């Protein structure tokens, strides 16, 4: 190296050849990257196309929905008119409120019960603890259709059909949540909890003052998951809800669909309204979405 | 003091445990019991032994539903795993737009099933559907996806690819990130090309993830309900009447609770068998 600096550089054939080769490699890598990006981007566009199409169609007048070729910019922009028509046809605001109310309540209950149980499984010692935890994990494997009939019967016998309780109570704890909370709470050193005890904290205070603040990230992930799952929930509400008053958005949309099937543009406007908050929340908090999912299977 | 602490610990777990007893364990056991009865919700259940199971196997509709579920699962699980793994591998390398790509593939996952089904009913519209973007340039079509008994199930399967790829991609990405870089560096020094690295490092170390993804994917495929109800309503001619839909119709439209419970139990048994097979195939310890 030092020699090169002193002796004026004279490019031999070999040096030129190396240069050319390096350039070639760079071009190849660049082309490779470009191709790869183009491929992935094209796939991504295909994935997003139906959603974009939904948004566009939600702003179209009826006659423009059924045109060949497909128009990507509405010739007449009537989104607000479509929305108004939806609100006139069905109590859409009520559906919206129901969805928000049910999903929020279920989420809060899930967070509370799951974090309590997770804390218990992670930091307390009592006979049968591990067996109980295994039992909770095992219930994760039970698919919903297996329990749906008896669940319906329970709810019916308790006189809860057609009520918020039917939507909220049977779904307010998840095995996955307990699992997630336990895995996360385990990362809190027990010295910290003992220190709390020495300082005179009662056990519930340890939970609220020490544990809860430390597991905030896991709580956020679980909250997003639970809310999302509940927001889209369809099978269970379909079975226990008949009255318009308690319909959530998915039910309301299917009802709209079966009764106003000719108004596709309105149906799309309604679908768009039901989906867009979720998409926005996702775009704002992407990290939490992935994190919770990742924690579900890969920690511990 | 110590026992008091223990009692607190038990108290913390109690609400959740009671929940699982009431809303998972009891219903499951009850399913087994109900499957041995005749019950229309109005009069008390009549114990009939294994009659429901016998009539399951005799019933061509049930056999069709079972076949439909297996067809759907096979069509969904294997391609979905391949797609999502390939995507995860592509997106695992440093790339400027990586976060955007990941988001684009993930967005279908967060869209509600009902909305997704509505959109895709329109995507499959024979003359005005979005699919025509890809077929019209080649002079193909119109294709009546959802009304053709041969095409309805493939249509449902393609829909599920779209809906599910992002989810499994994220799981695979997490799995890939758990593989230490040193392994690849060592392999490079030993002169292994990228294919060899994939075969001898990535795949073996990704085994737990793949197992998890497969198990979750199969269980999910067996539970498919909403798109089958909303896009095709089980039709045409029962081609997409999957087991959960068959169960739903029998229980909540024909009020054959005992028979529908037998369907549920049957489904559960098949799922357990499939899961055991998967554990066997992967021959790895459960890691969660």
mmCIF file of N, CA and C in Angstrom, chain A residues 36-37 40 43-44 47 50-51 53 57 65-68 72 113 116-117 119-120 124-126 132 135 142-146 149-154 169 172-175 197 203-204 231 234-235 238-239 250 253-254 257 267-268 274-275 278 282 286 289-290 293-294 297-298 300, chain B residues 5-6 8-10 12-13 15-17 19-20 22-23 25-28 30-31 39 90 93 95 101-107 110-112 114-115 118-119 121-123 128 130 133 136 162 167 170-171 174 209 223 225-226 229-230 247-248 252 257 260-261 264 268 271 287:
data_model
loop_
_atom_site.group_PDB
_atom_site.id
_atom_site.type_symbol
_atom_site.label_atom_id
_atom_site.label_comp_id
_atom_site.label_asym_id
_atom_site.label_seq_id
_atom_site.Cartn_x
_atom_site.Cartn_y
_atom_site.Cartn_z
ATOM 1 N N UNK A 36 -35.151 -7.609 -8.138
ATOM 2 C CA UNK A 36 -35.740 -8.101 -6.901
ATOM 3 C C UNK A 36 -36.788 -7.130 -6.386
ATOM 4 N N UNK A 37 -36.387 -5.845 -6.344
ATOM 5 C CA UNK A 37 -37.313 -4.815 -5.868
ATOM 6 C C UNK A 37 -38.553 -4.740 -6.743
ATOM 7 N N UNK A 40 -40.813 -7.733 -5.900
ATOM 8 C CA UNK A 40 -41.490 -7.605 -4.615
ATOM 9 C C UNK A 40 -42.531 -6.496 -4.676
ATOM 10 N N UNK A 43 -45.593 -7.627 -6.554
ATOM 11 C CA UNK A 43 -46.401 -8.468 -5.673
ATOM 12 C C UNK A 43 -47.171 -7.627 -4.669
ATOM 13 N N UNK A 44 -46.489 -6.631 -4.113
ATOM 14 C CA UNK A 44 -47.127 -5.764 -3.122
ATOM 15 C C UNK A 44 -48.293 -5.000 -3.717
ATOM 16 N N UNK A 47 -51.199 -7.224 -3.968
ATOM 17 C CA UNK A 47 -51.820 -7.415 -2.651
ATOM 18 C C UNK A 47 -52.715 -6.236 -2.285
ATOM 19 N N UNK A 50 -56.888 -4.963 -4.376
ATOM 20 C CA UNK A 50 -58.298 -5.063 -3.966
ATOM 21 C C UNK A 50 -58.715 -3.954 -3.010
ATOM 22 N N UNK A 51 -57.799 -3.567 -2.116
ATOM 23 C CA UNK A 51 -58.133 -2.532 -1.148
ATOM 24 C C UNK A 51 -58.269 -1.171 -1.818
ATOM 25 N N UNK A 53 -59.022 -0.707 -4.839
ATOM 26 C CA UNK A 53 -60.235 -0.809 -5.638
ATOM 27 C C UNK A 53 -61.475 -0.556 -4.795
ATOM 28 N N UNK A 57 -64.010 2.383 -5.483
ATOM 29 C CA UNK A 57 -65.397 2.045 -5.755
ATOM 30 C C UNK A 57 -66.343 2.695 -4.756
ATOM 31 N N UNK A 65 -69.695 1.581 -11.179
ATOM 32 C CA UNK A 65 -69.177 0.351 -10.579
ATOM 33 C C UNK A 65 -69.050 -0.735 -11.642
ATOM 34 N N UNK A 66 -70.069 -0.785 -12.498
ATOM 35 C CA UNK A 66 -70.083 -1.835 -13.502
ATOM 36 C C UNK A 66 -69.725 -1.274 -14.867
ATOM 37 N N UNK A 67 -68.418 -1.071 -15.048
ATOM 38 C CA UNK A 67 -67.947 -0.603 -16.343
ATOM 39 C C UNK A 67 -66.756 -1.424 -16.792
ATOM 40 N N UNK A 68 -66.614 -1.514 -18.105
ATOM 41 C CA UNK A 68 -65.421 -2.119 -18.688
ATOM 42 C C UNK A 68 -64.796 -1.066 -19.586
ATOM 43 N N UNK A 72 -59.990 3.791 -12.559
ATOM 44 C CA UNK A 72 -59.242 3.899 -11.300
ATOM 45 C C UNK A 72 -59.392 5.257 -10.637
ATOM 46 N N UNK A 113 -57.385 -9.633 32.913
ATOM 47 C CA UNK A 113 -57.356 -11.029 33.359
ATOM 48 C C UNK A 113 -56.077 -11.743 32.908
ATOM 49 N N UNK A 116 -52.985 -10.505 34.913
ATOM 50 C CA UNK A 116 -53.024 -11.060 36.269
ATOM 51 C C UNK A 116 -52.593 -12.523 36.263
ATOM 52 N N UNK A 117 -53.181 -13.284 35.365
ATOM 53 C CA UNK A 117 -52.850 -14.713 35.321
ATOM 54 C C UNK A 117 -51.395 -14.909 34.905
ATOM 55 N N UNK A 119 -48.896 -12.909 35.412
ATOM 56 C CA UNK A 119 -48.075 -12.550 36.571
ATOM 57 C C UNK A 119 -48.049 -13.710 37.559
ATOM 58 N N UNK A 120 -49.209 -14.259 37.823
ATOM 59 C CA UNK A 120 -49.307 -15.368 38.769
ATOM 60 C C UNK A 120 -48.460 -16.552 38.308
ATOM 61 N N UNK A 124 -45.252 -16.560 41.025
ATOM 62 C CA UNK A 124 -45.699 -17.146 42.283
ATOM 63 C C UNK A 124 -45.472 -18.630 42.233
ATOM 64 N N UNK A 125 -45.318 -19.171 43.415
ATOM 65 C CA UNK A 125 -45.029 -20.583 43.515
ATOM 66 C C UNK A 125 -46.163 -21.235 44.288
ATOM 67 N N UNK A 126 -46.931 -22.071 43.636
ATOM 68 C CA UNK A 126 -47.966 -22.805 44.358
ATOM 69 C C UNK A 126 -48.153 -24.143 43.691
ATOM 70 N N UNK A 132 -51.349 -26.078 35.604
ATOM 71 C CA UNK A 132 -52.416 -25.156 35.216
ATOM 72 C C UNK A 132 -52.019 -24.354 33.982
ATOM 73 N N UNK A 135 -52.244 -26.434 30.990
ATOM 74 C CA UNK A 135 -53.653 -26.599 30.675
ATOM 75 C C UNK A 135 -54.178 -25.391 29.881
ATOM 76 N N UNK A 142 -57.723 -25.597 20.850
ATOM 77 C CA UNK A 142 -59.108 -25.975 20.593
ATOM 78 C C UNK A 142 -59.745 -24.969 19.633
ATOM 79 N N UNK A 143 -60.137 -25.429 18.447
ATOM 80 C CA UNK A 143 -60.723 -24.490 17.489
ATOM 81 C C UNK A 143 -62.133 -24.075 17.926
ATOM 82 N N UNK A 144 -62.473 -22.856 17.548
ATOM 83 C CA UNK A 144 -63.738 -22.298 17.982
ATOM 84 C C UNK A 144 -64.964 -23.129 17.593
ATOM 85 N N UNK A 145 -65.028 -23.664 16.359
ATOM 86 C CA UNK A 145 -66.231 -24.423 15.996
ATOM 87 C C UNK A 145 -66.520 -25.600 16.940
ATOM 88 N N UNK A 146 -65.465 -26.089 17.627
ATOM 89 C CA UNK A 146 -65.681 -27.227 18.527
ATOM 90 C C UNK A 146 -66.555 -26.831 19.716
ATOM 91 N N UNK A 149 -71.316 -24.668 19.820
ATOM 92 C CA UNK A 149 -72.685 -25.066 20.144
ATOM 93 C C UNK A 149 -72.953 -24.978 21.659
ATOM 94 N N UNK A 150 -72.119 -25.629 22.494
ATOM 95 C CA UNK A 150 -72.343 -25.482 23.937
ATOM 96 C C UNK A 150 -72.259 -24.030 24.411
ATOM 97 N N UNK A 151 -71.371 -23.250 23.821
ATOM 98 C CA UNK A 151 -71.273 -21.833 24.200
ATOM 99 C C UNK A 151 -72.598 -21.126 23.940
ATOM 100 N N UNK A 152 -73.148 -21.413 22.782
ATOM 101 C CA UNK A 152 -74.445 -20.830 22.446
ATOM 102 C C UNK A 152 -75.499 -21.250 23.474
ATOM 103 N N UNK A 153 -75.460 -22.533 23.849
ATOM 104 C CA UNK A 153 -76.450 -23.037 24.806
ATOM 105 C C UNK A 153 -76.298 -22.330 26.160
ATOM 106 N N UNK A 154 -75.049 -22.165 26.601
ATOM 107 C CA UNK A 154 -74.806 -21.475 27.877
ATOM 108 C C UNK A 154 -75.398 -20.068 27.823
ATOM 109 N N UNK A 169 -68.926 -11.307 27.194
ATOM 110 C CA UNK A 169 -68.499 -12.208 28.270
ATOM 111 C C UNK A 169 -67.777 -13.472 27.795
ATOM 112 N N UNK A 172 -63.911 -12.754 26.617
ATOM 113 C CA UNK A 172 -63.084 -11.731 27.258
ATOM 114 C C UNK A 172 -61.769 -12.219 27.863
ATOM 115 N N UNK A 173 -61.405 -13.476 27.679
ATOM 116 C CA UNK A 173 -60.078 -13.908 28.112
ATOM 117 C C UNK A 173 -59.517 -14.771 27.009
ATOM 118 N N UNK A 174 -58.218 -14.665 26.737
ATOM 119 C CA UNK A 174 -57.674 -15.561 25.727
ATOM 120 C C UNK A 174 -56.469 -16.303 26.270
ATOM 121 N N UNK A 175 -56.392 -17.566 25.893
ATOM 122 C CA UNK A 175 -55.268 -18.383 26.328
ATOM 123 C C UNK A 175 -53.973 -17.803 25.775
ATOM 124 N N UNK A 197 -41.596 -5.752 47.774
ATOM 125 C CA UNK A 197 -42.162 -6.317 49.011
ATOM 126 C C UNK A 197 -41.471 -5.723 50.223
ATOM 127 N N UNK A 203 -49.249 -7.334 47.568
ATOM 128 C CA UNK A 203 -49.154 -8.059 46.298
ATOM 129 C C UNK A 203 -49.918 -7.340 45.175
ATOM 130 N N UNK A 204 -51.141 -6.875 45.416
ATOM 131 C CA UNK A 204 -51.815 -6.136 44.338
ATOM 132 C C UNK A 204 -51.058 -4.878 43.947
ATOM 133 N N UNK A 231 -62.888 -6.838 16.497
ATOM 134 C CA UNK A 231 -63.455 -5.926 15.505
ATOM 135 C C UNK A 231 -63.929 -6.703 14.281
ATOM 136 N N UNK A 234 -67.023 -12.441 13.470
ATOM 137 C CA UNK A 234 -68.264 -12.593 12.719
ATOM 138 C C UNK A 234 -69.080 -13.819 13.132
ATOM 139 N N UNK A 235 -68.418 -14.962 13.235
ATOM 140 C CA UNK A 235 -69.113 -16.225 13.491
ATOM 141 C C UNK A 235 -69.942 -16.134 14.778
ATOM 142 N N UNK A 238 -72.826 -13.607 14.751
ATOM 143 C CA UNK A 238 -73.856 -14.098 13.844
ATOM 144 C C UNK A 238 -74.821 -15.032 14.568
ATOM 145 N N UNK A 239 -74.268 -15.798 15.517
ATOM 146 C CA UNK A 239 -75.084 -16.794 16.200
ATOM 147 C C UNK A 239 -75.902 -16.192 17.340
ATOM 148 N N UNK A 250 -69.362 -6.085 11.292
ATOM 149 C CA UNK A 250 -69.401 -7.209 10.349
ATOM 150 C C UNK A 250 -70.815 -7.718 10.107
ATOM 151 N N UNK A 253 -72.722 -5.118 8.045
ATOM 152 C CA UNK A 253 -72.320 -5.145 6.639
ATOM 153 C C UNK A 253 -72.984 -6.305 5.900
ATOM 154 N N UNK A 254 -73.036 -7.468 6.529
ATOM 155 C CA UNK A 254 -73.664 -8.606 5.845
ATOM 156 C C UNK A 254 -75.160 -8.368 5.698
ATOM 157 N N UNK A 257 -75.574 -6.043 2.935
ATOM 158 C CA UNK A 257 -75.295 -6.747 1.693
ATOM 159 C C UNK A 257 -76.496 -7.563 1.225
ATOM 160 N N UNK A 267 -72.435 -0.303 -0.379
ATOM 161 C CA UNK A 267 -71.823 -1.380 0.393
ATOM 162 C C UNK A 267 -70.314 -1.149 0.516
ATOM 163 N N UNK A 268 -69.702 -0.675 -0.562
ATOM 164 C CA UNK A 268 -68.262 -0.417 -0.520
ATOM 165 C C UNK A 268 -67.950 0.766 0.379
ATOM 166 N N UNK A 274 -65.736 0.882 7.699
ATOM 167 C CA UNK A 274 -65.485 -0.107 8.744
ATOM 168 C C UNK A 274 -64.010 -0.490 8.802
ATOM 169 N N UNK A 275 -63.302 -0.328 7.700
ATOM 170 C CA UNK A 275 -61.935 -0.822 7.617
ATOM 171 C C UNK A 275 -60.891 0.245 7.867
ATOM 172 N N UNK A 278 -58.863 0.784 11.132
ATOM 173 C CA UNK A 278 -57.942 -0.314 11.398
ATOM 174 C C UNK A 278 -56.660 -0.139 10.581
ATOM 175 N N UNK A 282 -52.987 0.507 12.018
ATOM 176 C CA UNK A 282 -51.891 -0.376 11.630
ATOM 177 C C UNK A 282 -50.698 0.424 11.108
ATOM 178 N N UNK A 286 -47.320 -0.116 13.298
ATOM 179 C CA UNK A 286 -46.899 -1.370 12.667
ATOM 180 C C UNK A 286 -46.068 -2.256 13.573
ATOM 181 N N UNK A 289 -47.857 -4.503 15.943
ATOM 182 C CA UNK A 289 -48.541 -5.614 15.279
ATOM 183 C C UNK A 289 -47.587 -6.791 15.131
ATOM 184 N N UNK A 290 -46.427 -6.486 14.569
ATOM 185 C CA UNK A 290 -45.476 -7.579 14.312
ATOM 186 C C UNK A 290 -44.969 -8.159 15.620
ATOM 187 N N UNK A 293 -47.250 -10.604 17.343
ATOM 188 C CA UNK A 293 -47.324 -11.825 16.575
ATOM 189 C C UNK A 293 -46.082 -12.672 16.787
ATOM 190 N N UNK A 294 -44.975 -11.981 16.820
ATOM 191 C CA UNK A 294 -43.709 -12.676 16.963
ATOM 192 C C UNK A 294 -43.604 -13.285 18.357
ATOM 193 N N UNK A 297 -45.106 -16.915 19.256
ATOM 194 C CA UNK A 297 -44.557 -18.233 19.021
ATOM 195 C C UNK A 297 -43.085 -18.379 19.290
ATOM 196 N N UNK A 298 -42.413 -17.301 19.562
ATOM 197 C CA UNK A 298 -40.968 -17.419 19.491
ATOM 198 C C UNK A 298 -40.219 -16.995 20.730
ATOM 199 N N UNK A 300 -39.432 -17.675 24.893
ATOM 200 C CA UNK A 300 -39.570 -18.627 25.982
ATOM 201 C C UNK A 300 -39.188 -20.043 25.608
ATOM 202 N N UNK B 5 -48.837 -14.890 50.488
ATOM 203 C CA UNK B 5 -48.366 -14.547 49.149
ATOM 204 C C UNK B 5 -48.865 -15.580 48.143
ATOM 205 N N UNK B 6 -48.748 -16.853 48.545
ATOM 206 C CA UNK B 6 -49.217 -17.931 47.673
ATOM 207 C C UNK B 6 -50.691 -17.749 47.333
ATOM 208 N N UNK B 8 -52.346 -15.033 47.250
ATOM 209 C CA UNK B 8 -52.487 -13.945 46.278
ATOM 210 C C UNK B 8 -52.207 -14.449 44.876
ATOM 211 N N UNK B 9 -51.145 -15.229 44.770
ATOM 212 C CA UNK B 9 -50.783 -15.781 43.460
ATOM 213 C C UNK B 9 -51.924 -16.570 42.857
ATOM 214 N N UNK B 10 -52.517 -17.428 43.692
ATOM 215 C CA UNK B 10 -53.641 -18.232 43.201
ATOM 216 C C UNK B 10 -54.812 -17.326 42.837
ATOM 217 N N UNK B 12 -54.728 -14.333 41.735
ATOM 218 C CA UNK B 12 -54.483 -13.632 40.473
ATOM 219 C C UNK B 12 -54.839 -14.504 39.265
ATOM 220 N N UNK B 13 -54.594 -15.793 39.399
ATOM 221 C CA UNK B 13 -54.844 -16.676 38.252
ATOM 222 C C UNK B 13 -56.308 -17.108 38.171
ATOM 223 N N UNK B 15 -59.463 -15.708 38.096
ATOM 224 C CA UNK B 15 -60.460 -15.282 37.106
ATOM 225 C C UNK B 15 -60.236 -15.924 35.736
ATOM 226 N N UNK B 16 -58.979 -15.928 35.292
ATOM 227 C CA UNK B 16 -58.693 -16.508 33.976
ATOM 228 C C UNK B 16 -59.016 -18.000 33.963
ATOM 229 N N UNK B 17 -58.623 -18.683 35.047
ATOM 230 C CA UNK B 17 -58.854 -20.131 35.074
ATOM 231 C C UNK B 17 -60.352 -20.447 35.075
ATOM 232 N N UNK B 19 -62.603 -18.692 33.809
ATOM 233 C CA UNK B 19 -63.032 -18.407 32.453
ATOM 234 C C UNK B 19 -62.833 -19.597 31.528
ATOM 235 N N UNK B 20 -61.622 -20.155 31.591
ATOM 236 C CA UNK B 20 -61.343 -21.278 30.701
ATOM 237 C C UNK B 20 -62.211 -22.474 31.050
ATOM 238 N N UNK B 22 -65.236 -22.348 32.313
ATOM 239 C CA UNK B 22 -66.624 -22.091 31.926
ATOM 240 C C UNK B 22 -66.802 -22.022 30.421
ATOM 241 N N UNK B 23 -65.834 -21.401 29.738
ATOM 242 C CA UNK B 23 -66.070 -21.097 28.323
ATOM 243 C C UNK B 23 -65.203 -21.889 27.354
ATOM 244 N N UNK B 25 -63.370 -25.393 28.589
ATOM 245 C CA UNK B 25 -63.327 -26.798 28.983
ATOM 246 C C UNK B 25 -64.729 -27.382 29.082
ATOM 247 N N UNK B 26 -65.590 -26.689 29.817
ATOM 248 C CA UNK B 26 -66.949 -27.200 29.935
ATOM 249 C C UNK B 26 -67.632 -27.341 28.565
ATOM 250 N N UNK B 27 -67.562 -26.298 27.702
ATOM 251 C CA UNK B 27 -68.177 -26.455 26.383
ATOM 252 C C UNK B 27 -67.607 -27.620 25.592
ATOM 253 N N UNK B 28 -66.300 -27.841 25.730
ATOM 254 C CA UNK B 28 -65.708 -28.933 24.975
ATOM 255 C C UNK B 28 -66.259 -30.280 25.442
ATOM 256 N N UNK B 30 -68.979 -30.733 26.994
ATOM 257 C CA UNK B 30 -70.393 -30.739 26.655
ATOM 258 C C UNK B 30 -70.604 -31.130 25.190
ATOM 259 N N UNK B 31 -69.676 -30.695 24.328
ATOM 260 C CA UNK B 31 -69.747 -31.076 22.921
ATOM 261 C C UNK B 31 -69.739 -32.599 22.772
ATOM 262 N N UNK B 39 -81.035 -33.611 19.762
ATOM 263 C CA UNK B 39 -81.516 -32.436 20.472
ATOM 264 C C UNK B 39 -81.863 -31.338 19.490
ATOM 265 N N UNK B 90 -36.908 -13.129 0.906
ATOM 266 C CA UNK B 90 -36.623 -11.951 0.089
ATOM 267 C C UNK B 90 -36.550 -10.690 0.947
ATOM 268 N N UNK B 93 -33.387 -9.576 3.691
ATOM 269 C CA UNK B 93 -32.141 -8.876 3.398
ATOM 270 C C UNK B 93 -32.361 -7.368 3.498
ATOM 271 N N UNK B 95 -32.932 -3.744 2.671
ATOM 272 C CA UNK B 95 -33.540 -3.159 1.483
ATOM 273 C C UNK B 95 -34.129 -1.831 1.903
ATOM 274 N N UNK B 101 -42.714 -2.648 1.897
ATOM 275 C CA UNK B 101 -43.092 -3.921 1.299
ATOM 276 C C UNK B 101 -43.809 -4.796 2.318
ATOM 277 N N UNK B 102 -43.184 -4.861 3.494
ATOM 278 C CA UNK B 102 -43.752 -5.709 4.545
ATOM 279 C C UNK B 102 -45.177 -5.258 4.856
ATOM 280 N N UNK B 103 -45.367 -3.965 4.961
ATOM 281 C CA UNK B 103 -46.697 -3.436 5.273
ATOM 282 C C UNK B 103 -47.685 -3.792 4.165
ATOM 283 N N UNK B 104 -47.237 -3.664 2.897
ATOM 284 C CA UNK B 104 -48.137 -3.946 1.777
ATOM 285 C C UNK B 104 -48.631 -5.386 1.830
ATOM 286 N N UNK B 105 -47.710 -6.302 2.143
ATOM 287 C CA UNK B 105 -48.116 -7.706 2.193
ATOM 288 C C UNK B 105 -48.926 -8.021 3.439
ATOM 289 N N UNK B 106 -48.765 -7.188 4.454
ATOM 290 C CA UNK B 106 -49.442 -7.498 5.712
ATOM 291 C C UNK B 106 -50.858 -6.925 5.763
ATOM 292 N N UNK B 107 -51.110 -5.871 5.005
ATOM 293 C CA UNK B 107 -52.409 -5.207 5.113
ATOM 294 C C UNK B 107 -53.613 -6.139 4.906
ATOM 295 N N UNK B 110 -54.973 -7.602 8.171
ATOM 296 C CA UNK B 110 -55.721 -6.840 9.170
ATOM 297 C C UNK B 110 -57.122 -6.442 8.704
ATOM 298 N N UNK B 111 -57.416 -6.639 7.440
ATOM 299 C CA UNK B 111 -58.754 -6.302 6.956
ATOM 300 C C UNK B 111 -59.749 -7.338 7.459
ATOM 301 N N UNK B 112 -60.881 -6.875 7.967
ATOM 302 C CA UNK B 112 -61.861 -7.806 8.517
ATOM 303 C C UNK B 112 -62.273 -8.830 7.468
ATOM 304 N N UNK B 114 -65.073 -10.163 6.876
ATOM 305 C CA UNK B 114 -66.329 -9.841 6.189
ATOM 306 C C UNK B 114 -66.067 -8.846 5.055
ATOM 307 N N UNK B 115 -65.296 -7.815 5.343
ATOM 308 C CA UNK B 115 -64.987 -6.818 4.311
ATOM 309 C C UNK B 115 -64.189 -7.475 3.189
ATOM 310 N N UNK B 118 -66.442 -9.398 1.020
ATOM 311 C CA UNK B 118 -67.244 -8.511 0.167
ATOM 312 C C UNK B 118 -66.412 -8.036 -1.023
ATOM 313 N N UNK B 119 -65.181 -7.572 -0.718
ATOM 314 C CA UNK B 119 -64.336 -7.094 -1.813
ATOM 315 C C UNK B 119 -64.122 -8.196 -2.839
ATOM 316 N N UNK B 121 -65.826 -10.886 -3.483
ATOM 317 C CA UNK B 121 -67.000 -11.274 -4.269
ATOM 318 C C UNK B 121 -67.034 -10.414 -5.530
ATOM 319 N N UNK B 122 -66.673 -9.168 -5.357
ATOM 320 C CA UNK B 122 -66.638 -8.219 -6.460
ATOM 321 C C UNK B 122 -65.409 -8.479 -7.344
ATOM 322 N N UNK B 123 -64.282 -8.822 -6.736
ATOM 323 C CA UNK B 123 -63.081 -9.166 -7.512
ATOM 324 C C UNK B 123 -63.399 -10.297 -8.496
ATOM 325 N N UNK B 128 -67.112 -7.637 -14.527
ATOM 326 C CA UNK B 128 -66.538 -6.382 -14.063
ATOM 327 C C UNK B 128 -65.477 -6.573 -12.978
ATOM 328 N N UNK B 130 -62.130 -7.539 -10.716
ATOM 329 C CA UNK B 130 -60.735 -7.097 -10.794
ATOM 330 C C UNK B 130 -59.856 -8.124 -11.504
ATOM 331 N N UNK B 133 -58.437 -7.749 -15.058
ATOM 332 C CA UNK B 133 -57.192 -7.037 -15.352
ATOM 333 C C UNK B 133 -56.122 -7.992 -15.848
ATOM 334 N N UNK B 136 -58.137 -10.390 -19.239
ATOM 335 C CA UNK B 136 -58.623 -9.785 -20.480
ATOM 336 C C UNK B 136 -57.514 -9.578 -21.515
ATOM 337 N N UNK B 162 -54.189 -14.654 -0.579
ATOM 338 C CA UNK B 162 -54.084 -13.198 -0.463
ATOM 339 C C UNK B 162 -54.218 -12.763 0.998
ATOM 340 N N UNK B 167 -49.364 -12.774 7.175
ATOM 341 C CA UNK B 167 -49.292 -13.250 8.552
ATOM 342 C C UNK B 167 -48.136 -14.238 8.720
ATOM 343 N N UNK B 170 -44.650 -12.729 8.397
ATOM 344 C CA UNK B 170 -44.125 -12.096 9.611
ATOM 345 C C UNK B 170 -43.565 -13.155 10.568
ATOM 346 N N UNK B 171 -44.270 -14.272 10.687
ATOM 347 C CA UNK B 171 -43.774 -15.334 11.562
ATOM 348 C C UNK B 171 -42.432 -15.864 11.061
ATOM 349 N N UNK B 174 -39.577 -13.428 11.687
ATOM 350 C CA UNK B 174 -39.101 -13.499 13.072
ATOM 351 C C UNK B 174 -38.182 -14.697 13.243
ATOM 352 N N UNK B 209 -39.990 -22.878 13.581
ATOM 353 C CA UNK B 209 -40.919 -21.895 13.021
ATOM 354 C C UNK B 209 -41.847 -22.557 12.020
ATOM 355 N N UNK B 223 -60.880 -24.158 10.122
ATOM 356 C CA UNK B 223 -61.926 -23.316 10.706
ATOM 357 C C UNK B 223 -62.533 -22.339 9.728
ATOM 358 N N UNK B 225 -64.693 -20.194 7.659
ATOM 359 C CA UNK B 225 -66.142 -20.101 7.740
ATOM 360 C C UNK B 225 -66.692 -18.896 6.970
ATOM 361 N N UNK B 226 -66.205 -17.705 7.373
ATOM 362 C CA UNK B 226 -66.791 -16.477 6.854
ATOM 363 C C UNK B 226 -66.769 -16.371 5.322
ATOM 364 N N UNK B 229 -69.193 -18.745 3.730
ATOM 365 C CA UNK B 229 -70.593 -18.361 3.890
ATOM 366 C C UNK B 229 -70.936 -17.169 2.994
ATOM 367 N N UNK B 230 -70.072 -16.159 3.000
ATOM 368 C CA UNK B 230 -70.427 -14.895 2.347
ATOM 369 C C UNK B 230 -70.156 -14.896 0.848
ATOM 370 N N UNK B 247 -71.506 -27.510 9.924
ATOM 371 C CA UNK B 247 -71.851 -27.512 11.351
ATOM 372 C C UNK B 247 -72.824 -26.374 11.658
ATOM 373 N N UNK B 248 -72.505 -25.211 11.143
ATOM 374 C CA UNK B 248 -73.352 -24.038 11.385
ATOM 375 C C UNK B 248 -74.761 -24.262 10.863
ATOM 376 N N UNK B 252 -77.596 -24.303 13.625
ATOM 377 C CA UNK B 252 -78.340 -23.071 13.841
ATOM 378 C C UNK B 252 -79.414 -22.802 12.793
ATOM 379 N N UNK B 257 -78.743 -30.113 16.977
ATOM 380 C CA UNK B 257 -77.615 -29.819 17.847
ATOM 381 C C UNK B 257 -76.735 -31.041 18.078
ATOM 382 N N UNK B 260 -74.825 -31.867 14.865
ATOM 383 C CA UNK B 260 -73.791 -30.856 14.622
ATOM 384 C C UNK B 260 -72.635 -31.020 15.609
ATOM 385 N N UNK B 261 -72.944 -31.389 16.839
ATOM 386 C CA UNK B 261 -71.876 -31.618 17.822
ATOM 387 C C UNK B 261 -70.992 -32.785 17.388
ATOM 388 N N UNK B 264 -68.608 -31.496 15.067
ATOM 389 C CA UNK B 264 -67.555 -30.760 15.763
ATOM 390 C C UNK B 264 -66.515 -31.712 16.338
ATOM 391 N N UNK B 268 -62.555 -32.166 15.415
ATOM 392 C CA UNK B 268 -61.529 -32.033 16.437
ATOM 393 C C UNK B 268 -60.579 -33.226 16.396
ATOM 394 N N UNK B 271 -58.293 -32.998 13.497
ATOM 395 C CA UNK B 271 -57.266 -31.979 13.730
ATOM 396 C C UNK B 271 -56.174 -32.493 14.654
ATOM 397 N N UNK B 287 -41.493 -26.245 21.388
ATOM 398 C CA UNK B 287 -40.584 -25.244 21.918
ATOM 399 C C UNK B 287 -41.325 -24.103 22.564
#
